[in-house]
């Protein structure tokens, strides 16, 4: 059932709109307060799913043991792969297993946020291209709508490649067109790429085993991710999360507004983070992408 970022899925019995409880000043509900607060603006539908995900029981009871077990297996896999005289990869298998895992063990809310994240990344990269030094840079066409699309397009691998290739092409173009920013400021920013993201998730179909919250699912899948990539590819994927700072600075350069950059916490790609924190960094990356996209939507509306 189609679902854009601004409307409820047709025929879905469960409204995505978060409904706060009556406020108790002597016992405030954490999540109700965070929902009401707009200091960090987010798409309201995505935020409602985030808050439902954060309140899921698996996050409270399973996340800590899952994280401990996942890091033990990650250490074993990384050590063995570094010691082997050869490297192997299994991209197709990785994405097929990911799709099966998401469809059978992860909540619909978490699946929605994952699929939406890929599309938001494409929107942001394309916005920077259409307002950058060379509008002819290859644009992203990665817009999955379903969990199966993630496997068919090998979306996780492609998403990382889009980020790195964009940074490379963007800086090549800056060297070739040193006066590009003045030209963009003269003509004004184009927001054609900042469009709603369509995600098709059946929220009514809830299997008994679809219980994992988003961060718990990421913790588990990072282990399989490391197994299916070479050591260098896995390190590259982990480091890509710290490019959030770069993309935030690219946006600030275009808008002339850097007041919000302090919100970006995935920083300093020249000092790579530990892969054992990759799940947490990815969790943050999803939130920061949501915020950056919402910032562009609001910036466009204010103009």
XYZ file of C-alpha atoms in Angstrom:
303
model
C 0.000 0.000 0.000
C 1.591 3.262 -1.085
C 2.763 5.584 1.614
C 4.333 8.983 1.133
C 5.978 11.014 3.843
C 2.903 13.170 4.313
C -0.076 10.828 4.359
C -1.439 7.697 5.951
C -1.265 4.502 3.861
C -4.643 3.954 2.183
C -6.540 1.143 3.842
C -4.135 0.902 6.734
C -5.926 0.466 10.041
C -3.016 1.863 12.004
C -2.502 5.620 11.779
C 1.131 6.668 11.612
C 0.340 9.818 13.586
C 1.748 9.626 17.090
C -0.885 10.361 19.736
C 0.479 11.748 23.022
C -1.198 10.742 26.266
C -2.705 13.335 28.627
C 0.255 15.207 30.061
C 1.213 14.565 33.685
C 3.414 17.308 35.086
C 4.514 15.086 37.975
C 5.332 12.155 35.688
C 6.115 13.405 32.141
C 6.235 10.829 29.369
C 9.663 11.021 27.683
C 8.412 10.175 24.206
C 5.419 12.527 24.338
C 7.724 15.419 25.219
C 10.109 14.530 22.390
C 7.227 14.295 19.934
C 5.929 17.728 20.840
C 9.389 19.332 20.765
C 10.335 20.837 17.404
C 13.863 22.057 18.208
C 15.149 19.503 15.689
C 12.520 19.445 12.914
C 11.672 16.081 11.350
C 9.049 14.793 8.963
C 6.035 14.161 11.258
C 5.189 10.731 9.858
C 8.793 9.516 10.029
C 9.093 10.917 13.546
C 5.976 9.063 14.656
C 7.492 5.793 13.440
C 10.794 6.609 15.138
C 9.041 7.101 18.447
C 7.081 3.859 18.069
C 10.339 2.087 17.282
C 12.112 3.584 20.299
C 9.354 2.351 22.600
C 9.414 -1.199 21.248
C 10.001 -3.835 23.910
C 12.948 -5.454 22.104
C 14.907 -2.232 22.423
C 14.415 -2.275 26.191
C 15.089 -5.970 26.798
C 17.101 -7.377 23.894
C 19.298 -4.588 22.550
C 22.084 -4.859 25.151
C 22.550 -8.657 24.882
C 22.201 -8.469 21.091
C 24.902 -5.793 20.958
C 27.275 -7.865 23.118
C 26.783 -11.051 21.083
C 27.006 -9.189 17.762
C 30.317 -7.546 18.701
C 31.821 -10.883 19.720
C 30.937 -12.406 16.347
C 32.081 -9.249 14.559
C 35.480 -9.469 16.248
C 35.848 -13.116 15.216
C 34.857 -12.447 11.595
C 37.080 -9.381 11.250
C 40.082 -11.187 12.748
C 39.692 -14.262 10.555
C 39.170 -12.205 7.382
C 42.283 -10.143 8.095
C 44.333 -13.297 8.583
C 43.100 -15.108 5.480
C 45.384 -14.933 2.431
C 42.350 -14.147 0.247
C 39.204 -12.015 0.416
C 35.689 -12.935 -0.680
C 32.434 -11.060 -1.200
C 28.780 -12.028 -1.661
C 26.775 -8.924 -2.574
C 23.685 -10.664 -3.926
C 23.475 -13.085 -0.998
C 23.904 -10.229 1.469
C 20.955 -8.317 0.049
C 18.726 -11.366 -0.312
C 19.333 -12.314 3.310
C 18.730 -8.687 4.335
C 15.353 -8.661 2.567
C 14.351 -11.972 4.173
C 15.491 -10.730 7.589
C 13.561 -7.466 7.289
C 10.397 -9.117 5.998
C 10.297 -11.782 8.693
C 11.945 -10.430 11.838
C 11.872 -6.604 11.812
C 8.910 -4.358 12.606
C 7.128 -2.563 9.741
C 8.055 0.798 11.299
C 11.767 -0.021 11.165
C 11.451 -1.312 7.582
C 9.701 1.904 6.586
C 12.524 4.013 8.021
C 15.211 1.923 6.292
C 13.610 2.112 2.841
C 12.840 5.804 3.253
C 16.444 6.508 4.255
C 17.789 5.257 0.917
C 15.458 7.570 -0.994
C 16.313 10.556 1.202
C 20.012 9.987 0.509
C 19.332 10.086 -3.225
C 17.299 13.280 -2.871
C 20.078 15.039 -0.965
C 22.811 13.941 -3.387
C 20.706 15.023 -6.367
C 19.940 18.383 -4.745
C 23.674 19.018 -4.365
C 24.276 18.010 -7.987
C 21.568 20.270 -9.445
C 22.922 23.177 -7.384
C 26.592 22.235 -7.701
C 29.571 23.003 -9.883
C 28.490 20.569 -12.599
C 24.794 19.668 -13.008
C 25.843 16.942 -15.468
C 27.276 14.729 -12.706
C 25.521 11.369 -12.725
C 22.466 11.509 -10.492
C 21.155 8.837 -8.188
C 18.212 6.759 -9.365
C 18.136 4.637 -6.206
C 14.584 4.936 -4.891
C 13.430 1.589 -3.474
C 9.784 1.394 -2.463
C 9.636 -2.075 -0.913
C 11.877 -4.403 1.040
C 12.248 -6.554 -2.067
C 13.527 -3.519 -3.978
C 16.419 -3.341 -1.522
C 17.557 -6.764 -2.701
C 16.812 -6.256 -6.386
C 18.825 -3.032 -6.534
C 21.478 -4.209 -4.028
C 20.570 -0.936 -2.358
C 22.901 -0.966 0.647
C 26.016 -1.405 -1.459
C 24.765 1.045 -4.087
C 23.923 3.636 -1.433
C 27.533 3.641 -0.173
C 28.931 3.845 -3.705
C 26.658 6.797 -4.509
C 28.025 8.718 -1.518
C 31.673 8.112 -2.340
C 31.293 8.670 -6.081
C 29.395 11.885 -5.434
C 32.141 13.274 -3.176
C 34.766 12.392 -5.801
C 32.829 13.890 -8.732
C 31.769 16.955 -6.749
C 35.318 17.951 -5.898
C 36.579 17.234 -9.399
C 33.886 19.576 -10.694
C 34.767 22.259 -8.127
C 38.330 22.327 -9.424
C 37.122 22.624 -13.016
C 34.570 25.376 -12.221
C 36.087 27.563 -9.475
C 33.395 30.285 -9.832
C 30.463 27.921 -9.633
C 29.085 29.073 -6.266
C 28.692 32.691 -7.363
C 26.727 31.509 -10.408
C 24.434 29.362 -8.253
C 23.802 32.192 -5.797
C 22.970 34.518 -8.664
C 20.345 32.229 -10.180
C 19.015 30.852 -6.875
C 18.688 27.338 -5.518
C 16.675 24.635 -7.279
C 14.666 22.276 -5.065
C 13.300 19.926 -7.711
C 15.052 16.960 -6.070
C 13.522 17.526 -2.631
C 10.402 15.462 -3.205
C 8.300 13.149 -0.988
C 9.583 9.585 -0.700
C 7.162 6.787 -1.540
C 7.407 3.669 0.598
C 5.153 0.619 0.243
C 4.862 -1.188 3.577
C 1.899 -3.245 4.763
C 1.456 -2.153 8.371
C -1.577 -4.408 8.848
C 0.340 -7.619 8.191
C 2.211 -8.259 11.428
C 3.731 -11.704 11.845
C 4.399 -12.872 15.380
C 8.148 -12.966 14.681
C 8.416 -9.408 13.314
C 9.561 -8.044 16.644
C 12.961 -6.394 16.240
C 13.359 -2.662 16.601
C 15.608 -0.749 14.220
C 18.808 -0.552 16.279
C 18.628 -4.208 17.364
C 18.161 -5.239 13.729
C 21.161 -3.141 12.654
C 23.326 -4.666 15.389
C 22.546 -8.162 14.144
C 22.852 -7.430 10.468
C 26.204 -5.653 10.756
C 27.691 -9.070 11.540
C 26.404 -10.590 8.302
C 27.361 -7.415 6.440
C 30.965 -7.817 7.575
C 30.910 -11.459 6.493
C 29.697 -10.709 2.953
C 32.122 -7.871 2.222
C 35.883 -7.810 2.019
C 37.681 -6.260 4.973
C 38.345 -3.070 3.043
C 34.769 -2.831 1.780
C 33.386 -3.199 5.287
C 35.779 -0.524 6.586
C 34.682 1.741 3.719
C 31.015 1.208 4.579
C 31.630 2.045 8.233
C 33.568 5.193 7.346
C 30.838 6.403 4.976
C 28.706 7.206 8.030
C 31.138 9.955 9.006
C 30.533 11.699 5.668
C 27.449 13.208 7.336
C 29.651 16.135 8.332
C 30.795 16.636 4.736
C 27.256 16.668 3.363
C 26.140 19.077 6.058
C 28.950 21.448 5.092
C 28.055 21.157 1.402
C 24.505 22.250 2.226
C 25.691 25.108 4.433
C 27.952 26.317 1.642
C 24.924 26.607 -0.652
C 22.484 28.141 1.816
C 24.930 30.294 3.770
C 23.388 28.907 6.956
C 25.626 26.925 9.328
C 23.676 27.504 12.555
C 22.305 23.971 12.558
C 25.524 22.040 11.850
C 26.123 21.304 15.515
C 23.309 18.750 15.281
C 25.506 16.558 13.052
C 27.392 14.185 15.336
C 28.845 11.737 12.783
C 31.992 13.764 12.148
C 35.698 13.693 11.315
C 36.045 11.029 8.583
C 39.835 11.404 8.784
C 39.587 9.780 12.226
C 37.640 6.570 11.484
C 35.306 5.305 14.178
C 35.450 1.773 15.507
C 33.417 -0.759 13.499
C 32.049 -2.004 16.822
C 30.106 1.279 17.032
C 28.888 0.997 13.433
C 25.302 0.139 14.344
C 24.974 3.151 16.609
C 26.603 5.382 13.992
C 24.206 4.054 11.356
C 21.287 4.704 13.688
C 22.485 8.310 14.025
C 23.096 8.539 10.269
C 19.430 7.753 9.660
C 18.286 10.469 12.044
C 20.713 13.052 10.633
C 19.604 12.303 7.066
C 15.989 12.808 8.123
C 16.932 16.115 9.728
C 18.969 17.356 6.770
C 16.167 16.547 4.326
C 13.591 18.232 6.541
C 15.838 21.279 6.844
C 15.871 21.575 3.037
C 12.079 21.219 2.887
C 11.640 24.001 5.436
C 14.272 26.156 3.786
C 12.443 25.845 0.483
C 9.105 26.704 2.134
C 10.588 29.786 3.793
C 11.677 31.108 0.377
